Every structure is written in structure tokens, then in C-alpha cells.
């Protein structure tokens, strides 16, 4: 008995619907970075498991687009006999469609899975974008996982720092000020923030997959599966109007007549635009105001971050002390520690911390050449040994009851070669250059990005990912709108933003290096801001070429390590304390 491959099954859909191609995003209706298995159509179709990308399937070709983080990984996961690989940004879909497809080609897409800005880009090509009336995967994905039904819990006001009622009133006042009748909210983390709730629909992303409509009078209609709300207090539910999730688009049609509805060009499904415009409403294109307000943390949230980082720092130190003992002992015994063993033990140390809920993303536990893949995740098939011959990179974090953490350390367990030391020092210099920077208030991330890259640029090197991202408050590990990257970002960096600083370097098939701290942006002298580190994890200095660092660099390292040592020494396990004191000892005297 033969079975039809996913690719051929989708091509049968093309044939049946008279289409020349179909667009398949790595997206759900909420543009989630990490989609639930039910919504991960790109992975089912291609085998690619990364968090960013999309595909264009034609009758005789299939193209997958991924960014720089996944150029190595995608070639390991997809069938290269079936799939062409293009760069998501350097060779974008719209340009490929114009350059390589016949004029008038009919390309199908799901309006709930495409945001308006992307729709406008593809609509401007010489192809015709055809909205599909139904989900084409329903008929061809036989063993599709069920839609998620995670329960919803309350985020207490004493942890969030502001009541949901106050937040709704604030946003409603902005709508009234702009003469807008409704705000359509499709980002689950914005809904979670607005209602002071957290969910469990997606592992490690504590959000509720749902939609909402907020009126300028403060009334909110929440489109959510009622089964999920059983644990919520009646005082919250009584303040809202609840409807099934599949009623969202019909409701947008119903309220549209003569109304002005605010949509976010980059996050709202184009299906909402179609619903409003075709039923007599006016779309007001504005960034969802919740996104920017949510990114500026209040004092209670900020203290939650600091507390969660103290706990996470203790877990890190317990882990690193254990690792420094286990790697040489296991290697000498001929039974080297593996990536999976290391990440499992790290999770144990996190689970020992009060308030720990789950990981904030899938741990990147990567040795040697595996670390050259920026978003590598160890599996039984790839599980490599951690030895003294190579770098080991660990990028991980935790969801705590009062905050979210994210940090990366690259470690060595013996002296490595001169090239590796040079590259490690260049990454460290870039990290220090940015984290010590004082910058004018109102600066944008793309204006600061080069500070972290210059030491690598001087060697003719670079890295193909952003330098820093926002982090949610017991929410998403990647939170907008601020970002530090080469790409222009219109949102200024503001005191109260939580960001990461994480330059790296990746030599394909050999090794990867990244150093990352989570930071809080704070006001410094009048008119200026600076970064204050939240992450409390010792930095491996064993591979540093001190001749390449300035006195100011050394001073920052010593001050940082002193702060880490004094903060964490009462919190770590007793057997980890000697290691902590050893690796955070002042280096200024040694260097001079």
C-alpha cells in the first residue's frame, strides 16, 4: 500500500482548486513564534522545525524560506531533492514570485494566517493572491494533533502591578482619543497582559490562544474556548463578554457597519481587514497600543524580573559548578557527558528554585559543531559529547511566577586553539561594548547594533541574527516592539524595557560562540540611558586574550563578577560555592 507524501497531497489541493501555488507560513492565526503542534503546518509539510519561515508550493517546485539562524538546520531537516532553500530576508518571497513565476499565477493563502503587511507585499507582485475559503490541511493531514486546550490561570495584581480593569480603561481612553470604536486584538500575549491571565496552550509560552475586541468604552469581548476559563474567578469573567473563538470573524463583520476598527498592520490577520471592509467598516491602521505599553515594565514587574534572575542565577551556578566537575571526570573515564544529560540536569537545578514553572524556551545545549546552528536543539540522533576539545554553548531560561529569564554562556574545559580564543574574545568584546554603552534617550536598536558587531567586523566576521530582543513578564521570551538588530526598528529604547544583549559567532561544522545577558534599560544622566544587567551568571574567562581587552573592559568584568558573587553566594548549593568564588575572583591583578 502506498501513501501520498504531504507535499504531493498539497499539490493535489492545488490541482483541485485551480491554483498555481499555495503559500504555507510558519504561523498560526496569532502569529505565534512557537506554534502548537496542531498549527505547525510547515513542520508537517517539510520536516523543518525552526521557529521562523514559510514555503511556496508549486506544481513542479517547492521552496522554503528561512532566516540566517536556520540555514544549517534546514538543510539537515528537509529533503533537498524536493525543496529549494532561500533566505527569508535576502531573497524574499515577493521578489521570487515576481522574478520566477509567470504573470497572473494564482497563489492560494489562508487569510487567518497572513498579516496585512505581508498580504500587501505579495498582492503587489504580478501574481494573483487567492484567499482560500477553508483550511486545506484539514483534508490531507490525517493524524493532525488536536487543537490545544490549556487551562487559564490568573496573574495576581500584586505580581502584575496593575489591575486588568485599570489596563482596559487606559487602552479604551486611547481609542476614544483617536476616535476609534474598536481595537481588534490578535496577539495572545497582549490579551494575557490586558486581562492579567496566563495560559498553557503552547509549551513554554504562557498565553491563551484567543482573540479580543475592546471598545472605546472599555467593554471587552473575549473569543476563547469556554472550557479553558473554568479556573478563573467570577469577578473577572463577569466583567467580560465571552464568545467562542470561531465567532471572532463573524463578530467583526457584525460590528463593522459605520465603525472605525483599529488593526495592527504587522500582527492582525488580513481576514479581519476583509471582514471589516466588506461589511461597511473603516480600518484604522495603527500598531496595537498594548504592545508598546506592555513593553515598558512597571516597578512591580521590574522587581519580579530581578527576583527571578536571582533564582535563575543560583540555578545556573549550581549547574555550571556541576558541569565543571562532570565534564573532565566523565571524559577521563571514557564516558563523556552529553548534551541531553547536561540540559536534563540543568532543568533539575531550575526545578529546585521557588516559583519556577517551566522553561522559557527549548534549551540550546550544543557542543562543538552543533553550536554552529544558532537554534540547535539536541536529540537522540544528534546528541554530542561535551569534551575538553570543544566549546559548549548553553542558551536557556526559565518561566518563574514573577518573571522570565534568558541567558547564554559559552564554556571551555581546557585551553583551546588560538583561533577559537580570538573569536571568543571578539564576541566578549562586542558584548562588553554594548552592555557598557550609555546612549541618548530615544535611541533605536538599529543605531546601537554595530557596537556589538565591531570587534567581529574588524576580523572580517559577523553573525546572522539580531543582537537583542525584548522579554515578556512571565510571558513570551521574544517580545516586541523594541529590538537590537541591523534591520531598522521604529520603536525607541525606553527606560523600563527589558532586553537581551547577545552577540555571537558561528563557524559552520566547527563551533559556535554566544554570550547573552538580559538587561533592564534605566535612566542614567539627564537625557541618557544605559543597560543594567539582570542576568547573574559568571562569564567564562578561560579563553580570553586579555591583550585585546581594555582596562575599562576588565573593570566591568570584575565589578559584574563581584555583584554575582555577593548576590548568589547565600543562594547557591554549598558544594557550588567554592566554584563560584573561584570563577568570579578579580582578574585585574592577574592581568596587570
Coordinates of C-alpha atoms in Angstrom, one line a residue:
X1 CA 0.0 0.0 0.0
X2 CA 1.4 3.4 -0.9
X3 CA 0.7 6.7 0.9
X4 CA 0.8 10.2 -0.5
X5 CA 3.5 12.4 0.8
X6 CA 2.5 15.7 2.5
X7 CA 3.9 17.6 -0.5
X8 CA 2.1 15.6 -3.1
X9 CA -1.1 15.8 -1.0
X10 CA -0.9 19.6 -1.0
X11 CA -0.3 19.5 -4.8
X12 CA -3.5 17.6 -5.2
X13 CA -5.2 20.5 -3.5
X14 CA -3.7 22.9 -5.9
X15 CA -5.0 20.8 -8.8
X16 CA -8.5 20.5 -7.4
X17 CA -8.8 24.3 -6.7
X18 CA -7.3 25.5 -9.9
X19 CA -4.3 27.2 -8.2
X20 CA -0.7 27.5 -9.4
X21 CA 0.7 27.6 -5.9
X22 CA 0.0 27.8 -2.3
X23 CA 1.6 29.8 0.5
X24 CA 2.3 27.9 3.7
X25 CA 3.6 30.0 6.7
X26 CA 5.2 29.0 9.9
X27 CA 2.3 30.8 11.7
X28 CA -0.9 30.2 13.4
X29 CA -3.8 32.8 13.4
X30 CA -2.0 34.6 16.2
X31 CA 1.4 34.8 14.6
X32 CA 2.9 32.8 17.5
X33 CA 6.6 32.3 17.3
X34 CA 6.3 28.8 18.7
X35 CA 3.2 27.2 17.2
X36 CA 1.2 24.4 18.9
X37 CA 1.6 21.1 17.1
X38 CA -1.9 21.4 15.7
X39 CA -0.9 24.6 13.9
X40 CA 2.6 23.7 12.8
X41 CA 1.8 23.0 9.1
X42 CA 5.2 24.0 7.9
X43 CA 6.9 21.3 10.0
X44 CA 4.4 18.6 8.9
X45 CA 4.8 19.6 5.3
X46 CA 8.6 20.0 5.2
X47 CA 10.2 18.5 8.3
X48 CA 11.7 21.9 9.2
X49 CA 11.2 22.5 12.9
X50 CA 12.6 26.0 13.2
X51 CA 10.5 28.9 14.6
X52 CA 10.6 31.2 11.5
X53 CA 10.0 30.6 7.8
X54 CA 7.4 29.9 5.1
X55 CA 7.1 27.9 2.0
X56 CA 5.7 28.3 -1.6
X57 CA 4.5 25.1 -3.1
X58 CA 4.0 25.0 -6.9
X59 CA 3.1 22.1 -9.1
X60 CA 6.7 21.4 -10.1
X61 CA 8.7 23.2 -7.4
X62 CA 8.7 23.7 -3.7
X63 CA 10.7 26.5 -2.0
X64 CA 11.2 27.0 1.7
X65 CA 12.4 30.4 3.1
X66 CA 14.3 30.6 6.4
X67 CA 16.4 33.2 8.0
X68 CA 20.1 33.2 8.9
X69 CA 19.6 31.3 12.2
X70 CA 18.4 28.2 10.3
X71 CA 20.4 28.0 7.2
X72 CA 22.3 25.0 8.5
X73 CA 19.4 23.4 10.3
X74 CA 17.0 23.5 7.4
X75 CA 19.5 21.6 5.2
X76 CA 19.6 18.8 7.8
X77 CA 15.8 18.5 8.2
X78 CA 14.2 18.9 4.7
X79 CA 14.5 16.6 1.7
X80 CA 16.9 18.6 -0.6
X81 CA 15.6 16.6 -3.6
X82 CA 12.2 18.1 -3.0
X83 CA 12.9 21.5 -1.6
X84 CA 14.8 24.6 -2.7
X85 CA 16.1 26.8 0.1
X86 CA 16.1 30.6 0.0
X87 CA 16.9 33.2 2.6
X88 CA 13.9 34.7 4.2
X89 CA 15.2 38.3 4.1
X90 CA 18.0 38.4 1.4
X91 CA 15.8 36.6 -1.2
X92 CA 12.2 37.4 -0.1
X93 CA 9.1 35.6 -1.4
X94 CA 7.7 38.7 -3.2
X95 CA 10.8 39.1 -5.3
X96 CA 10.9 35.4 -6.1
X97 CA 7.3 35.5 -7.2
X98 CA 7.9 38.4 -9.5
X99 CA 11.2 37.1 -10.9
X100 CA 10.4 33.4 -11.3
X101 CA 6.6 32.9 -11.6
X102 CA 4.5 33.6 -14.7
X103 CA 2.4 36.7 -14.8
X104 CA -1.1 36.0 -13.4
X105 CA -0.1 33.0 -11.3
X106 CA -2.8 32.2 -8.8
X107 CA -1.3 31.7 -5.3
X108 CA -3.6 30.5 -2.6
X109 CA -3.3 31.6 1.0
X110 CA -5.3 31.4 4.3
X111 CA -6.4 34.9 5.4
X112 CA -6.2 34.0 9.1
X113 CA -2.6 33.0 8.7
X114 CA -1.3 36.1 6.8
X115 CA -0.9 39.6 8.3
X116 CA -1.9 42.6 6.3
X117 CA 1.7 43.9 5.6
X118 CA 2.6 40.6 4.1
X119 CA -0.6 40.4 2.1
X120 CA 0.1 43.9 0.6
X121 CA 3.7 42.9 -0.3
X122 CA 2.5 39.7 -2.1
X123 CA -0.5 41.4 -3.6
X124 CA 1.9 44.0 -5.3
X125 CA 3.6 41.3 -7.3
X126 CA 2.4 40.3 -10.8
X127 CA 0.8 37.1 -9.2
X128 CA -2.8 37.0 -8.0
X129 CA -3.3 36.2 -4.3
X130 CA -6.4 33.9 -3.9
X131 CA -8.0 33.7 -0.4
X132 CA -8.8 30.1 0.5
X133 CA -12.3 29.6 1.9
X134 CA -11.2 26.7 4.2
X135 CA -8.1 25.2 5.8
X136 CA -6.7 22.9 3.1
X137 CA -4.8 20.9 5.6
X138 CA -8.0 19.6 7.3
X139 CA -8.5 17.1 4.5
X140 CA -4.9 16.0 4.0
X141 CA -3.4 15.9 7.5
X142 CA -4.8 12.6 8.7
X143 CA -3.0 12.4 12.1
X144 CA -3.1 16.1 12.9
X145 CA -2.8 16.8 16.6
X146 CA -5.8 18.2 18.4
X147 CA -6.1 21.9 19.0
X148 CA -4.6 23.0 22.4
X149 CA -6.9 23.3 25.4
X150 CA -4.7 24.5 28.2
X151 CA -6.3 25.9 31.3
X152 CA -6.1 29.6 32.1
X153 CA -4.8 31.0 35.4
X154 CA -4.9 34.4 37.0
X155 CA -1.8 36.6 37.1
X156 CA -2.3 38.3 40.5
X157 CA -2.4 42.1 40.7
X158 CA 0.4 42.1 43.2
X159 CA 2.6 40.4 40.7
X160 CA 1.4 42.2 37.6
X161 CA 1.4 45.6 39.3
X162 CA -1.8 46.9 37.8
X163 CA -5.4 45.6 37.7
X164 CA -7.0 44.4 34.5
X165 CA -9.7 46.9 34.9
X166 CA -7.2 49.7 35.1
X167 CA -5.4 48.5 31.9
X168 CA -8.7 48.2 30.0
X169 CA -9.6 51.7 31.0
X170 CA -6.2 53.0 29.9
X171 CA -6.4 51.4 26.5
X172 CA -10.0 52.4 26.0
X173 CA -9.2 56.0 26.7
X174 CA -6.5 55.9 23.9
X175 CA -9.1 54.5 21.5
X176 CA -11.6 57.3 22.4
X177 CA -8.8 59.8 21.9
X178 CA -8.1 58.6 18.4
X179 CA -11.8 58.4 17.5
X180 CA -11.7 54.6 17.2
X181 CA -14.7 52.4 18.1
X182 CA -12.9 49.1 18.5
X183 CA -9.4 47.6 18.8
X184 CA -9.2 44.0 17.4
X185 CA -6.5 42.2 19.4
X186 CA -5.0 39.1 17.9
X187 CA -1.7 38.8 19.9
X188 CA -2.2 36.3 22.7
X189 CA 0.5 37.9 24.9
X190 CA -1.3 41.3 24.6
X191 CA -4.6 39.7 25.7
X192 CA -2.8 37.9 28.6
X193 CA -1.3 41.3 29.7
X194 CA -4.6 43.1 29.4
X195 CA -6.6 40.6 31.3
X196 CA -3.9 39.6 33.8
X197 CA -4.1 35.9 32.9
X198 CA -1.7 33.3 31.7
X199 CA -2.4 30.2 29.7
X200 CA -0.9 26.8 28.7
X201 CA -1.8 26.4 25.1
X202 CA 1.8 26.4 23.9
X203 CA 4.6 24.8 25.9
X204 CA 6.9 27.4 27.5
X205 CA 4.7 30.3 26.1
X206 CA 2.2 31.0 28.9
X207 CA -0.5 32.5 26.7
X208 CA -4.1 31.8 25.8
X209 CA -4.8 31.3 22.1
X210 CA -7.7 33.7 21.7
X211 CA -8.9 36.9 20.1
X212 CA -10.5 40.0 21.7
X213 CA -12.4 43.1 20.8
X214 CA -12.0 46.1 23.1
X215 CA -14.4 49.0 22.6
X216 CA -13.6 52.7 23.2
X217 CA -16.0 52.5 26.2
X218 CA -13.9 49.8 27.9
X219 CA -16.1 46.8 27.2
X220 CA -14.2 43.7 26.1
X221 CA -15.4 40.7 24.2
X222 CA -13.1 37.7 24.6
X223 CA -13.2 35.0 22.0
X224 CA -11.9 31.9 23.8
X225 CA -12.9 28.3 24.4
X226 CA -15.1 28.4 27.5
X227 CA -13.5 25.1 28.8
X228 CA -10.3 26.9 29.4
X229 CA -11.8 29.5 31.7
X230 CA -13.1 27.2 34.4
X231 CA -10.4 28.2 36.9
X232 CA -10.9 32.0 36.5
X233 CA -12.7 34.0 39.2
X234 CA -16.3 35.1 38.5
X235 CA -15.4 38.8 39.1
X236 CA -13.1 38.7 36.0
X237 CA -15.5 36.7 33.8
X238 CA -18.5 38.8 34.8
X239 CA -16.6 41.9 33.6
X240 CA -16.2 40.4 30.1
X241 CA -18.3 39.1 27.3
X242 CA -17.2 35.6 26.3
X243 CA -17.8 34.1 22.9
X244 CA -16.4 31.0 21.1
X245 CA -13.2 31.6 19.2
X246 CA -14.7 30.8 15.8
X247 CA -17.2 33.6 16.4
X248 CA -14.4 36.3 16.1
X249 CA -14.6 36.9 12.3
X250 CA -18.4 36.9 12.2
X251 CA -18.5 39.3 15.1
X252 CA -16.0 41.6 13.3
X253 CA -18.4 41.6 10.3
X254 CA -21.3 42.3 12.6
X255 CA -19.8 45.3 14.4
X256 CA -18.2 46.8 11.2
X257 CA -21.1 48.8 9.8
X258 CA -20.2 52.5 10.2
X259 CA -17.5 51.8 12.8
X260 CA -13.8 52.5 12.9
X261 CA -11.8 49.4 13.9
X262 CA -8.1 49.6 14.8
X263 CA -5.9 46.9 13.3
X264 CA -2.1 46.3 13.6
X265 CA -0.7 46.1 10.1
X266 CA 2.0 43.6 11.2
X267 CA 0.1 41.3 13.5
X268 CA -3.6 41.4 12.5
X269 CA -4.8 38.6 10.2
X270 CA -5.8 40.1 6.9
X271 CA -9.0 38.1 7.4
X272 CA -10.1 40.8 9.9
X273 CA -9.5 43.6 7.4
X274 CA -11.6 41.7 4.8
X275 CA -14.4 41.2 7.4
X276 CA -14.4 44.9 8.4
X277 CA -14.1 46.5 5.0
X278 CA -16.6 44.2 3.2
X279 CA -19.2 44.9 5.8
X280 CA -19.1 48.7 5.8
X281 CA -16.4 49.5 8.4
X282 CA -13.3 51.5 8.3
X283 CA -9.9 50.1 9.2
X284 CA -7.6 52.4 11.2
X285 CA -4.1 51.1 10.7
X286 CA -2.2 51.7 13.9
X287 CA 0.2 49.5 15.9
X288 CA -1.6 47.8 18.7
X289 CA -1.1 50.3 21.6
X290 CA -0.9 47.4 24.1
X291 CA 2.4 46.2 22.5
X292 CA 4.3 49.4 23.4
X293 CA 2.6 50.0 26.8
X294 CA 3.3 46.3 27.8
X295 CA 7.0 46.7 26.9
X296 CA 7.5 49.4 29.5
X297 CA 7.5 47.5 32.7
X298 CA 6.1 48.9 35.9
X299 CA 8.0 48.8 39.2
X300 CA 6.3 45.7 40.4
X301 CA 7.1 43.8 37.2
X302 CA 10.7 45.0 37.3
X303 CA 11.2 43.7 40.9
X304 CA 9.8 40.4 39.7
X305 CA 12.4 40.2 37.0
X306 CA 15.2 40.9 39.5
X307 CA 13.9 38.3 41.9
X308 CA 13.5 35.6 39.2
X309 CA 17.0 36.3 37.9
X310 CA 18.5 35.8 41.4
X311 CA 16.8 32.4 41.5
X312 CA 17.8 31.6 37.9
X313 CA 21.4 32.7 38.6
X314 CA 21.6 30.3 41.6
X315 CA 20.3 27.5 39.3
X316 CA 22.9 28.4 36.7
X317 CA 25.8 28.4 39.2
X318 CA 24.7 25.1 40.6
X319 CA 24.6 23.8 37.1
X320 CA 27.9 25.2 36.0
X321 CA 29.7 24.0 39.1
X322 CA 28.4 20.6 38.5
X323 CA 29.3 20.7 34.8
X324 CA 32.9 21.8 35.6
X325 CA 33.3 18.7 37.7
X326 CA 31.4 16.2 35.5
X327 CA 32.9 17.0 32.1
X328 CA 36.6 16.2 33.0
X329 CA 35.7 13.3 35.2
X330 CA 33.4 11.7 32.7
X331 CA 35.8 12.3 29.8
X332 CA 38.7 10.7 31.8
X333 CA 36.5 7.7 32.4
X334 CA 35.8 7.3 28.7
X335 CA 32.1 8.0 29.2
X336 CA 31.8 11.7 28.3
X337 CA 28.8 13.8 29.4
X338 CA 26.3 14.5 26.6
X339 CA 24.2 17.5 25.6
X340 CA 21.0 15.9 26.6
X341 CA 22.4 14.8 30.0
X342 CA 23.6 18.4 30.6
X343 CA 20.3 20.0 29.8
X344 CA 18.3 17.5 31.9
X345 CA 20.5 18.2 34.9
X346 CA 20.2 22.0 34.3
X347 CA 16.4 21.6 34.4
X348 CA 16.7 19.8 37.7
X349 CA 18.6 22.7 39.2
X350 CA 15.9 25.1 38.0
X351 CA 13.1 23.0 39.3
X352 CA 14.7 23.3 42.8
X353 CA 14.0 27.1 42.8
X354 CA 10.9 28.5 44.4
X355 CA 8.4 29.9 41.8
X356 CA 9.8 28.0 38.9
X357 CA 7.1 27.0 36.5
X358 CA 8.7 25.7 33.3
X359 CA 11.5 26.6 30.8
X360 CA 11.0 29.8 28.9
X361 CA 12.1 28.1 25.6
X362 CA 13.7 24.9 24.5
X363 CA 17.2 24.7 25.9
X364 CA 20.0 25.0 23.4
X365 CA 22.6 22.6 24.7
X366 CA 25.2 22.5 22.0
X367 CA 28.7 21.1 21.8
X368 CA 31.3 21.5 19.1
X369 CA 29.8 21.8 15.6
X370 CA 26.2 21.6 16.9
X371 CA 26.7 25.1 18.4
X372 CA 27.2 26.5 14.9
X373 CA 23.4 26.2 14.5
X374 CA 22.1 29.2 16.4
X375 CA 18.8 27.5 17.3
X376 CA 20.0 23.9 17.6
X377 CA 18.1 21.5 19.9
X378 CA 19.7 18.3 21.0
X379 CA 18.0 15.0 20.1
X380 CA 18.9 11.3 20.4
X381 CA 20.1 11.5 16.8
X382 CA 22.4 14.5 17.3
X383 CA 23.3 14.1 21.0
X384 CA 27.0 15.0 21.1
X385 CA 29.6 14.6 23.8
X386 CA 30.8 17.6 25.8
X387 CA 34.6 17.4 26.0
X388 CA 37.7 19.5 26.7
X389 CA 38.4 19.7 22.9
X390 CA 35.5 22.0 22.0
X391 CA 33.3 24.8 23.1
X392 CA 30.0 24.0 24.8
X393 CA 27.2 26.6 24.3
X394 CA 24.1 26.7 26.6
X395 CA 21.2 29.1 25.9
X396 CA 18.4 28.6 28.3
X397 CA 15.9 30.3 30.6
X398 CA 13.0 29.9 33.0
X399 CA 9.4 30.9 33.5
X400 CA 9.0 31.9 37.1
X401 CA 5.9 33.1 38.8
X402 CA 7.1 36.7 38.7
X403 CA 9.4 36.9 35.7
X404 CA 11.0 35.3 32.6
X405 CA 14.8 34.7 32.2
X406 CA 17.1 34.1 29.2
X407 CA 20.9 33.8 29.2
X408 CA 23.7 32.2 27.2
X409 CA 27.1 31.1 28.2
X410 CA 29.8 29.5 26.1
X411 CA 32.2 27.3 28.0
X412 CA 35.5 25.6 27.6
X413 CA 37.0 23.0 29.8
X414 CA 40.6 23.2 28.6
X415 CA 42.7 25.7 26.7
X416 CA 41.5 25.8 23.1
X417 CA 43.3 26.9 19.9
X418 CA 44.3 30.5 19.1
X419 CA 41.5 30.9 16.5
X420 CA 38.9 29.8 19.0
X421 CA 40.3 32.1 21.6
X422 CA 40.4 35.0 19.2
X423 CA 36.8 34.5 18.2
X424 CA 35.7 34.1 21.8
X425 CA 37.4 37.3 22.8
X426 CA 35.9 39.2 19.9
X427 CA 32.4 38.1 20.9
X428 CA 33.1 39.1 24.5
X429 CA 34.4 42.5 23.4
X430 CA 31.2 43.1 21.4
X431 CA 29.1 42.1 24.4
X432 CA 31.1 44.4 26.7
X433 CA 31.0 47.2 24.1
X434 CA 27.2 47.2 24.1
X435 CA 26.3 46.4 27.7
X436 CA 28.6 49.2 28.9
X437 CA 27.1 51.8 26.5
X438 CA 25.4 55.0 27.6
X439 CA 23.1 56.2 24.8
X440 CA 20.7 59.1 24.3
X441 CA 17.1 58.7 25.3
X442 CA 15.0 57.9 22.3
X443 CA 17.8 55.8 20.5
X444 CA 16.7 52.9 18.4
X445 CA 18.0 49.4 18.5
X446 CA 19.5 49.5 15.0
X447 CA 21.5 52.6 16.0
X448 CA 23.2 50.6 18.7
X449 CA 23.6 47.3 17.0
X450 CA 27.1 48.0 15.4
X451 CA 28.7 48.4 18.9
X452 CA 28.3 44.7 19.5
X453 CA 29.5 43.7 16.0
X454 CA 32.5 46.0 15.6
X455 CA 35.1 43.6 17.2
X456 CA 33.9 40.8 14.8
X457 CA 33.8 43.2 11.8
X458 CA 37.4 44.1 12.4
X459 CA 38.2 40.4 11.8
X460 CA 36.0 40.3 8.7
X461 CA 33.4 38.3 10.6
X462 CA 29.7 38.8 11.6
X463 CA 26.7 36.9 12.8
X464 CA 23.3 36.5 11.1
X465 CA 20.9 37.1 13.9
X466 CA 19.7 40.0 16.0
X467 CA 21.8 41.3 18.8
X468 CA 18.9 41.7 21.3
X469 CA 15.2 41.2 21.8
X470 CA 12.6 42.2 24.4
X471 CA 11.5 39.7 27.0
X472 CA 7.9 39.5 28.4
X473 CA 6.9 39.5 32.1
X474 CA 6.1 35.8 32.7
X475 CA 5.2 35.9 29.0
X476 CA 7.0 35.5 25.7
X477 CA 10.7 35.0 25.5
X478 CA 10.8 37.2 22.4
X479 CA 8.6 40.3 23.0
X480 CA 8.3 43.3 20.7
X481 CA 8.3 46.0 19.7
X482 CA 11.9 47.0 20.6
X483 CA 14.7 45.1 19.1
X484 CA 18.5 45.5 18.6
X485 CA 19.5 44.4 15.1
X486 CA 20.8 45.7 11.8
X487 CA 17.2 46.0 10.5
X488 CA 15.6 49.4 11.1
X489 CA 13.2 49.3 14.1
X490 CA 11.0 52.4 14.5
X491 CA 10.5 51.8 18.3
X492 CA 12.8 53.7 20.6
X493 CA 14.5 52.0 23.5
X494 CA 12.9 53.3 26.7
X495 CA 13.7 53.1 30.4
X496 CA 11.7 50.1 31.7
X497 CA 12.3 48.0 28.7
X498 CA 13.7 44.5 29.3
X499 CA 16.1 43.4 26.5
X500 CA 18.8 40.9 25.8
X501 CA 22.4 41.6 24.6
X502 CA 23.7 38.5 22.7
X503 CA 26.4 38.8 20.1
X504 CA 27.8 35.6 18.7
X505 CA 29.9 33.9 16.1
X506 CA 29.3 30.6 14.3
X507 CA 31.8 28.7 12.2
X508 CA 29.9 26.1 10.3
X509 CA 30.7 22.5 11.1
X510 CA 33.2 23.5 13.8
X511 CA 31.8 25.6 16.7
X512 CA 29.5 28.4 17.9
X513 CA 30.0 31.1 20.5
X514 CA 27.4 33.4 22.1
X515 CA 27.4 35.4 25.3
X516 CA 24.0 36.8 26.4
X517 CA 22.7 38.8 29.4
X518 CA 19.2 40.0 30.0
X519 CA 19.2 43.7 30.8
X520 CA 16.9 46.4 32.1
X521 CA 17.1 49.8 30.4
X522 CA 17.4 52.5 33.1
X523 CA 17.9 56.3 33.1
X524 CA 21.4 57.4 33.7
X525 CA 22.5 61.1 33.5
X526 CA 19.9 63.6 32.1
X527 CA 18.9 62.8 28.6
X528 CA 20.7 59.4 28.5
X529 CA 20.0 55.7 29.3
X530 CA 22.2 52.7 30.0
X531 CA 21.8 48.9 30.4
X532 CA 21.7 47.3 33.9
X533 CA 22.3 43.6 33.9
X534 CA 19.6 41.4 35.3
X535 CA 21.4 38.1 34.5
X536 CA 23.6 36.9 37.3
X537 CA 25.8 34.2 35.7
X538 CA 29.6 34.1 35.7
X539 CA 31.2 34.6 32.3
X540 CA 33.8 32.0 31.3
X541 CA 37.1 33.9 31.1
X542 CA 39.4 30.9 30.4
X543 CA 39.7 31.6 26.7
X544 CA 40.1 35.4 26.8
X545 CA 43.1 37.1 25.2
X546 CA 43.5 39.9 27.8
X547 CA 45.7 41.9 25.5
X548 CA 42.7 42.6 23.4
X549 CA 40.6 44.0 26.2
X550 CA 40.7 47.5 27.7
X551 CA 41.2 48.4 31.3
X552 CA 37.5 49.5 31.2
X553 CA 36.5 46.1 30.0
X554 CA 38.4 44.4 32.8
X555 CA 36.9 46.7 35.4
X556 CA 33.4 45.9 34.2
X557 CA 34.0 42.2 34.3
X558 CA 35.4 42.4 37.9
X559 CA 32.5 44.6 39.1
X560 CA 30.0 42.3 37.5
X561 CA 31.5 39.2 38.9
X562 CA 31.7 40.8 42.4
X563 CA 28.0 41.6 42.1
X564 CA 27.2 38.0 41.0
X565 CA 29.3 36.5 43.8
X566 CA 27.9 38.7 46.6
X567 CA 24.3 38.2 45.4
X568 CA 24.4 34.5 44.7
X569 CA 26.7 33.1 47.4
X570 CA 24.0 32.9 50.0
X571 CA 21.6 31.3 47.5
X572 CA 23.7 28.5 45.8
X573 CA 24.2 25.0 47.0
X574 CA 27.1 24.7 49.4
X575 CA 29.1 22.4 47.0
X576 CA 28.8 25.1 44.3
X577 CA 30.1 28.0 46.4
X578 CA 33.8 27.3 46.1
X579 CA 33.5 27.2 42.3
X580 CA 31.5 30.5 42.3
X581 CA 34.3 32.2 44.3
X582 CA 37.0 30.8 42.1
X583 CA 35.4 31.9 38.7
X584 CA 34.4 35.3 40.0
X585 CA 37.7 36.2 41.6
X586 CA 39.1 39.6 40.4
X587 CA 41.2 39.4 37.3
X588 CA 42.5 42.9 37.3
X589 CA 45.5 41.9 39.4
X590 CA 46.2 38.9 37.2
X591 CA 46.1 40.9 34.0
X592 CA 48.3 43.7 35.3

